[in-house]
Amino acid sequence: MSSGYKKGQTVTIVPPKGQPESPRDADIEPYIGQSGKIVDYYWIRPGKDLFYIYTVRISNSKKEVVVHEDEIEARIE
């Protein structure tokens, strides 16, 4: 399974869909709705599942945020 997003791709930070709120949600809340570029990504395999985690540099700042794949959407430019 390949990642859904690539380095350099522009994405928008979104709240995770279909999941109950968790303390993790508070970490990305200030960035929801903001766009940025993927600067790196990693994968982890806990058991049989494979998950991608992305580092996104928020536009107009040097801030980098780590998000799960369900916390970003591709942005069409």
The first five atom37 places (N, CA, C, CB, O) and aatype in JSON, in Angstrom:
{
  "aatype": [12, 15, 15, 7, 18, 11, 11, 7, 5, 16, 19, 16, 9, 19, 14, 14, 11, 7, 5, 14, 6, 15, 14, 1, 3, 0, 3, 9, 6, 14, 18, 9, 7, 5, 15, 7, 11, 9, 19, 3, 18, 18, 17, 9, 1, 14, 7, 11, 3, 10, 13, 18, 9, 18, 16, 19, 1, 9, 15, 2, 15, 11, 11, 6, 19, 19, 19, 8, 6, 3, 6, 9, 6, 0, 1, 9, 6],
  "atom_mask": [
    [1, 1, 1, 1, 1],
    [1, 1, 1, 1, 1],
    [1, 1, 1, 1, 1],
    [1, 1, 1, 0, 1],
    [1, 1, 1, 1, 1],
    [1, 1, 1, 1, 1],
    [1, 1, 1, 1, 1],
    [1, 1, 1, 0, 1],
    [1, 1, 1, 1, 1],
    [1, 1, 1, 1, 1],
    [1, 1, 1, 1, 1],
    [1, 1, 1, 1, 1],
    [1, 1, 1, 1, 1],
    [1, 1, 1, 1, 1],
    [1, 1, 1, 1, 1],
    [1, 1, 1, 1, 1],
    [1, 1, 1, 1, 1],
    [1, 1, 1, 0, 1],
    [1, 1, 1, 1, 1],
    [1, 1, 1, 1, 1],
    [1, 1, 1, 1, 1],
    [1, 1, 1, 1, 1],
    [1, 1, 1, 1, 1],
    [1, 1, 1, 1, 1],
    [1, 1, 1, 1, 1],
    [1, 1, 1, 1, 1],
    [1, 1, 1, 1, 1],
    [1, 1, 1, 1, 1],
    [1, 1, 1, 1, 1],
    [1, 1, 1, 1, 1],
    [1, 1, 1, 1, 1],
    [1, 1, 1, 1, 1],
    [1, 1, 1, 0, 1],
    [1, 1, 1, 1, 1],
    [1, 1, 1, 1, 1],
    [1, 1, 1, 0, 1],
    [1, 1, 1, 1, 1],
    [1, 1, 1, 1, 1],
    [1, 1, 1, 1, 1],
    [1, 1, 1, 1, 1],
    [1, 1, 1, 1, 1],
    [1, 1, 1, 1, 1],
    [1, 1, 1, 1, 1],
    [1, 1, 1, 1, 1],
    [1, 1, 1, 1, 1],
    [1, 1, 1, 1, 1],
    [1, 1, 1, 0, 1],
    [1, 1, 1, 1, 1],
    [1, 1, 1, 1, 1],
    [1, 1, 1, 1, 1],
    [1, 1, 1, 1, 1],
    [1, 1, 1, 1, 1],
    [1, 1, 1, 1, 1],
    [1, 1, 1, 1, 1],
    [1, 1, 1, 1, 1],
    [1, 1, 1, 1, 1],
    [1, 1, 1, 1, 1],
    [1, 1, 1, 1, 1],
    [1, 1, 1, 1, 1],
    [1, 1, 1, 1, 1],
    [1, 1, 1, 1, 1],
    [1, 1, 1, 1, 1],
    [1, 1, 1, 1, 1],
    [1, 1, 1, 1, 1],
    [1, 1, 1, 1, 1],
    [1, 1, 1, 1, 1],
    [1, 1, 1, 1, 1],
    [1, 1, 1, 1, 1],
    [1, 1, 1, 1, 1],
    [1, 1, 1, 1, 1],
    [1, 1, 1, 1, 1],
    [1, 1, 1, 1, 1],
    [1, 1, 1, 1, 1],
    [1, 1, 1, 1, 1],
    [1, 1, 1, 1, 1],
    [1, 1, 1, 1, 1],
    [1, 1, 1, 1, 1]
  ],
  "atom_positions": [
    [[0.85, -1.19, 0.0], [0.0, 0.0, 0.0], [0.88, 1.23, 0.0], [-0.96, 0.01, 1.22], [1.76, 1.37, 0.85]],
    [[0.66, 2.13, -0.94], [1.47, 3.34, -1.0], [0.77, 4.49, -0.27], [1.75, 3.73, -2.48], [-0.43, 4.43, 0.01]],
    [[1.55, 5.51, 0.04], [0.98, 6.66, 0.76], [0.0, 7.4, -0.14], [2.11, 7.61, 1.24], [0.11, 7.38, -1.37]],
    [[-0.96, 8.06, 0.49], [-1.96, 8.8, -0.27], [-1.47, 10.16, -0.74], [0.0, 0.0, 0.0], [-2.08, 10.76, -1.62]],
    [[-0.38, 10.64, -0.16], [0.14, 11.97, -0.47], [1.65, 11.88, -0.69], [-0.18, 12.98, 0.67], [2.29, 10.93, -0.23]],
    [[2.21, 12.85, -1.39], [3.63, 12.86, -1.73], [4.31, 14.11, -1.18], [3.82, 12.77, -3.26], [3.65, 15.11, -0.89]],
    [[5.63, 14.04, -1.04], [6.41, 15.22, -0.61], [6.18, 16.35, -1.6], [7.93, 14.88, -0.49], [6.15, 16.14, -2.81]],
    [[6.02, 17.55, -1.05], [5.81, 18.73, -1.89], [4.36, 19.0, -2.23], [0.0, 0.0, 0.0], [4.04, 20.07, -2.74]],
    [[3.48, 18.06, -1.96], [2.06, 18.23, -2.26], [1.43, 19.21, -1.27], [1.32, 16.88, -2.23], [1.74, 19.18, -0.08]],
    [[0.55, 20.08, -1.77], [-0.16, 21.03, -0.92], [-1.42, 20.36, -0.38], [-0.51, 22.33, -1.71], [-2.19, 19.76, -1.12]],
    [[-1.59, 20.49, 0.94], [-2.74, 19.88, 1.62], [-3.37, 20.89, 2.57], [-2.32, 18.6, 2.38], [-2.77, 21.91, 2.9]],
    [[-4.58, 20.58, 3.01], [-5.28, 21.38, 4.02], [-5.48, 20.5, 5.25], [-6.65, 21.92, 3.47], [-5.83, 19.32, 5.13]],
    [[-5.25, 21.07, 6.42], [-5.45, 20.36, 7.68], [-6.96, 20.32, 7.96], [-4.67, 21.05, 8.86], [-7.62, 21.35, 7.91]],
    [[-7.49, 19.14, 8.26], [-8.92, 18.97, 8.53], [-9.09, 18.15, 9.81], [-9.64, 18.26, 7.33], [-8.19, 17.4, 10.19]],
    [[-10.25, 18.31, 10.48], [-10.49, 17.46, 11.65], [-10.69, 16.01, 11.2], [-11.73, 17.96, 12.45], [-11.25, 15.78, 10.12]],
    [[-10.26, 15.04, 11.99], [-10.46, 13.64, 11.6], [-11.96, 13.32, 11.52], [-9.76, 12.69, 12.6], [-12.74, 13.78, 12.34]],
    [[-12.33, 12.53, 10.54], [-13.74, 12.21, 10.31], [-14.12, 10.9, 10.98], [-14.04, 12.14, 8.8], [-13.35, 9.93, 10.96]],
    [[-15.31, 10.88, 11.58], [-15.86, 9.64, 12.1], [-15.15, 9.07, 13.31], [0.0, 0.0, 0.0], [-15.26, 7.87, 13.58]],
    [[-14.43, 9.9, 14.05], [-13.74, 9.42, 15.23], [-14.13, 10.27, 16.42], [-12.2, 9.44, 15.02], [-14.35, 11.47, 16.28]],
    [[-14.23, 9.65, 17.6], [-14.54, 10.44, 18.79], [-13.39, 11.4, 19.11], [-14.82, 9.52, 20.0], [-12.24, 11.14, 18.75]],
    [[-13.71, 12.5, 19.77], [-12.67, 13.46, 20.13], [-11.67, 12.81, 21.07], [-13.28, 14.71, 20.78], [-12.01, 11.96, 21.88]],
    [[-10.42, 13.24, 20.93], [-9.36, 12.72, 21.79], [-8.43, 13.87, 22.13], [-8.59, 11.55, 21.11], [-8.5, 14.93, 21.5]],
    [[-7.55, 13.69, 23.12], [-6.58, 14.75, 23.44], [-5.71, 15.12, 22.24], [-5.69, 14.31, 24.59], [-5.25, 16.26, 22.15]],
    [[-5.49, 14.2, 21.32], [-4.69, 14.45, 20.11], [-5.33, 15.53, 19.26], [-4.53, 13.17, 19.29], [-4.62, 16.32, 18.63]],
    [[-6.67, 15.59, 19.23], [-7.37, 16.58, 18.41], [-6.99, 18.0, 18.81], [-8.88, 16.39, 18.53], [-6.93, 18.89, 17.95]],
    [[-6.74, 18.23, 20.08], [-6.4, 19.57, 20.55], [-5.07, 20.03, 19.97], [-6.33, 19.59, 22.08], [-4.85, 21.23, 19.82]],
    [[-4.18, 19.1, 19.63], [-2.88, 19.46, 19.08], [-2.99, 20.09, 17.7], [-1.99, 18.24, 19.01], [-2.22, 20.99, 17.37]],
    [[-3.93, 19.63, 16.88], [-4.03, 20.16, 15.52], [-5.12, 21.22, 15.38], [-4.31, 19.04, 14.54], [-5.22, 21.87, 14.34]],
    [[-5.92, 21.4, 16.41], [-7.05, 22.34, 16.32], [-6.66, 23.73, 15.81], [-7.69, 22.47, 17.68], [-7.39, 24.28, 14.99]],
    [[-5.54, 24.32, 16.27], [-5.19, 25.67, 15.77], [-4.87, 25.7, 14.27], [-4.01, 26.2, 16.54], [-4.84, 26.77, 13.67]],
    [[-4.62, 24.54, 13.67], [-4.19, 24.49, 12.26], [-5.3, 24.04, 11.31], [-3.01, 23.55, 12.12], [-5.1, 24.04, 10.09]],
    [[-6.46, 23.66, 11.84], [-7.55, 23.21, 10.99], [-7.96, 24.33, 10.03], [-8.76, 22.75, 11.85], [-8.18, 25.47, 10.44]],
    [[-8.05, 23.98, 8.76], [-8.39, 24.94, 7.72], [-7.19, 25.59, 7.07], [0.0, 0.0, 0.0], [-7.33, 26.24, 6.03]],
    [[-6.02, 25.44, 7.66], [-4.81, 26.03, 7.08], [-4.18, 25.06, 6.08], [-3.79, 26.39, 8.19], [-4.32, 23.84, 6.2]],
    [[-3.5, 25.62, 5.11], [-2.84, 24.77, 4.12], [-1.35, 24.77, 4.34], [-3.17, 25.25, 2.7], [-0.8, 25.64, 5.01]],
    [[-0.7, 23.79, 3.77], [0.75, 23.66, 3.86], [1.25, 22.62, 2.9], [0.0, 0.0, 0.0], [0.48, 22.01, 2.16]],
    [[2.55, 22.41, 2.9], [3.17, 21.43, 2.01], [3.72, 20.27, 2.83], [4.3, 22.07, 1.17], [4.25, 20.46, 3.92]],
    [[3.58, 19.09, 2.28], [4.15, 17.9, 2.92], [5.66, 17.94, 2.73], [3.54, 16.59, 2.34], [6.15, 18.01, 1.61]],
    [[6.39, 17.9, 3.84], [7.85, 17.92, 3.76], [8.44, 16.53, 3.99], [8.41, 18.89, 4.78], [9.59, 16.28, 3.62]],
    [[7.68, 15.64, 4.6], [8.16, 14.28, 4.82], [6.99, 13.4, 5.25], [9.28, 14.25, 5.9], [5.94, 13.91, 5.67]],
    [[7.16, 12.11, 5.13], [6.16, 11.19, 5.65], [6.83, 9.89, 6.08], [5.06, 10.92, 4.6], [7.91, 9.54, 5.62]],
    [[6.16, 9.2, 6.97], [6.65, 7.96, 7.54], [5.51, 6.97, 7.6], [7.25, 8.19, 8.95], [4.35, 7.35, 7.49]],
    [[5.83, 5.72, 7.75], [4.79, 4.73, 7.94], [5.1, 3.91, 9.18], [4.66, 3.82, 6.7], [6.26, 3.73, 9.57]],
    [[4.04, 3.42, 9.79], [4.19, 2.52, 10.92], [3.25, 1.34, 10.68], [3.88, 3.24, 12.29], [2.22, 1.48, 10.03]],
    [[3.62, 0.2, 11.22], [2.81, -1.0, 11.03], [2.6, -1.68, 12.39], [3.48, -1.98, 10.01], [3.33, -2.6, 12.75]],
    [[1.6, -1.2, 13.14], [1.29, -1.88, 14.4], [0.4, -3.1, 14.12], [0.57, -0.9, 15.4], [-0.8, -2.96, 13.9]],
    [[0.99, -4.25, 14.13], [0.23, -5.45, 13.77], [0.1, -5.56, 12.27], [0.0, 0.0, 0.0], [1.08, -5.42, 11.54]],
    [[-1.11, -5.83, 11.8], [-1.35, -6.01, 10.36], [-1.67, -4.71, 9.64], [-2.47, -6.98, 10.15], [-1.63, -4.66, 8.41]],
    [[-2.0, -3.65, 10.38], [-2.4, -2.38, 9.77], [-1.17, -1.55, 9.41], [-3.31, -1.59, 10.72], [-0.12, -1.65, 10.05]],
    [[-1.32, -0.73, 8.38], [-0.26, 0.19, 7.94], [-0.82, 1.6, 7.98], [0.25, -0.18, 6.5], [-1.88, 1.87, 7.41]],
    [[-0.12, 2.51, 8.66], [-0.55, 3.9, 8.8], [0.55, 4.83, 8.32], [-0.92, 4.22, 10.26], [1.74, 4.58, 8.54]],
    [[0.15, 5.92, 7.66], [1.09, 6.95, 7.24], [0.93, 8.17, 8.13], [0.89, 7.32, 5.75], [-0.19, 8.57, 8.47]],
    [[2.06, 8.77, 8.48], [2.1, 9.97, 9.29], [2.89, 11.0, 8.49], [2.75, 9.71, 10.72], [3.97, 10.69, 7.97]],
    [[2.37, 12.22, 8.4], [2.96, 13.25, 7.54], [3.43, 14.45, 8.35], [1.96, 13.71, 6.49], [2.81, 14.82, 9.34]],
    [[4.54, 15.04, 7.92], [4.99, 16.31, 8.46], [4.61, 17.38, 7.45], [6.54, 16.31, 8.75], [5.02, 17.33, 6.29]],
    [[3.81, 18.35, 7.89], [3.31, 19.41, 7.01], [3.86, 20.75, 7.49], [1.75, 19.42, 6.97], [3.69, 21.11, 8.65]],
    [[4.51, 21.5, 6.59], [4.95, 22.86, 6.9], [3.81, 23.79, 6.54], [6.28, 23.24, 6.13], [3.4, 23.89, 5.38]],
    [[3.31, 24.47, 7.56], [2.18, 25.38, 7.37], [2.62, 26.57, 6.52], [1.62, 25.86, 8.74], [3.68, 27.16, 6.75]],
    [[1.79, 26.92, 5.53], [2.09, 28.05, 4.65], [2.26, 29.33, 5.46], [0.98, 28.24, 3.6], [1.63, 29.5, 6.51]],
    [[3.1, 30.21, 4.99], [3.36, 31.52, 5.6], [3.96, 31.4, 7.01], [2.08, 32.32, 5.67], [3.87, 32.35, 7.79]],
    [[4.56, 30.28, 7.34], [5.26, 30.16, 8.62], [6.29, 29.06, 8.5], [4.26, 29.87, 9.78], [6.35, 28.34, 7.5]],
    [[7.09, 28.93, 9.51], [8.08, 27.86, 9.53], [7.62, 26.72, 10.43], [9.44, 28.39, 10.0], [8.38, 25.79, 10.7]],
    [[6.38, 26.79, 10.9], [5.83, 25.79, 11.8], [5.57, 24.49, 11.04], [4.54, 26.29, 12.45], [5.0, 24.5, 9.95]],
    [[5.99, 23.37, 11.63], [5.71, 22.06, 11.06], [4.81, 21.29, 12.01], [7.03, 21.28, 10.8], [5.01, 21.3, 13.22]],
    [[3.81, 20.63, 11.45], [2.82, 19.9, 12.22], [2.84, 18.44, 11.75], [1.39, 20.53, 12.06], [2.93, 18.18, 10.55]],
    [[2.75, 17.51, 12.68], [2.69, 16.09, 12.34], [1.23, 15.66, 12.4], [3.57, 15.23, 13.3], [0.55, 15.86, 13.41]],
    [[0.75, 15.07, 11.3], [-0.66, 14.69, 11.2], [-0.79, 13.28, 10.63], [-1.44, 15.69, 10.32], [0.1, 12.77, 9.96]],
    [[-1.92, 12.67, 10.94], [-2.26, 11.38, 10.35], [-2.91, 11.61, 8.99], [-3.2, 10.56, 11.29], [-3.33, 12.72, 8.67]],
    [[-2.98, 10.57, 8.21], [-3.51, 10.7, 6.85], [-4.97, 11.18, 6.83], [-3.41, 9.38, 6.12], [-5.37, 11.86, 5.89]],
    [[-5.75, 10.84, 7.85], [-7.15, 11.27, 7.87], [-7.32, 12.7, 8.39], [-7.98, 10.33, 8.72], [-8.45, 13.17, 8.54]],
    [[-6.21, 13.38, 8.66], [-6.27, 14.77, 9.14], [-5.82, 15.77, 8.08], [-5.4, 14.92, 10.38], [-5.61, 16.95, 8.37]],
    [[-5.67, 15.29, 6.83], [-5.33, 16.18, 5.72], [-6.14, 15.82, 4.49], [-3.82, 16.1, 5.41], [-6.61, 14.7, 4.34]],
    [[-6.3, 16.82, 3.62], [-6.96, 16.63, 2.34], [-6.1, 17.3, 1.27], [-8.41, 17.22, 2.34], [-5.48, 18.33, 1.53]],
    [[-6.06, 16.72, 0.09], [-5.33, 17.32, -1.02], [-5.96, 18.65, -1.37], [-5.31, 16.37, -2.25], [-7.18, 18.79, -1.35]],
    [[-5.14, 19.6, -1.69], [-5.63, 20.92, -2.1], [-5.35, 21.08, -3.59], [-4.94, 22.07, -1.27], [-4.23, 20.89, -4.05]],
    [[-6.38, 21.42, -4.33], [-6.24, 21.61, -5.76], [-5.95, 23.07, -6.02], [-7.52, 21.15, -6.53], [-6.69, 23.95, -5.58]],
    [[-4.88, 23.32, -6.73], [-4.46, 24.7, -6.99], [-4.7, 25.06, -8.44], [-2.98, 24.91, -6.63], [-4.41, 26.19, -8.85]]
  ]
}
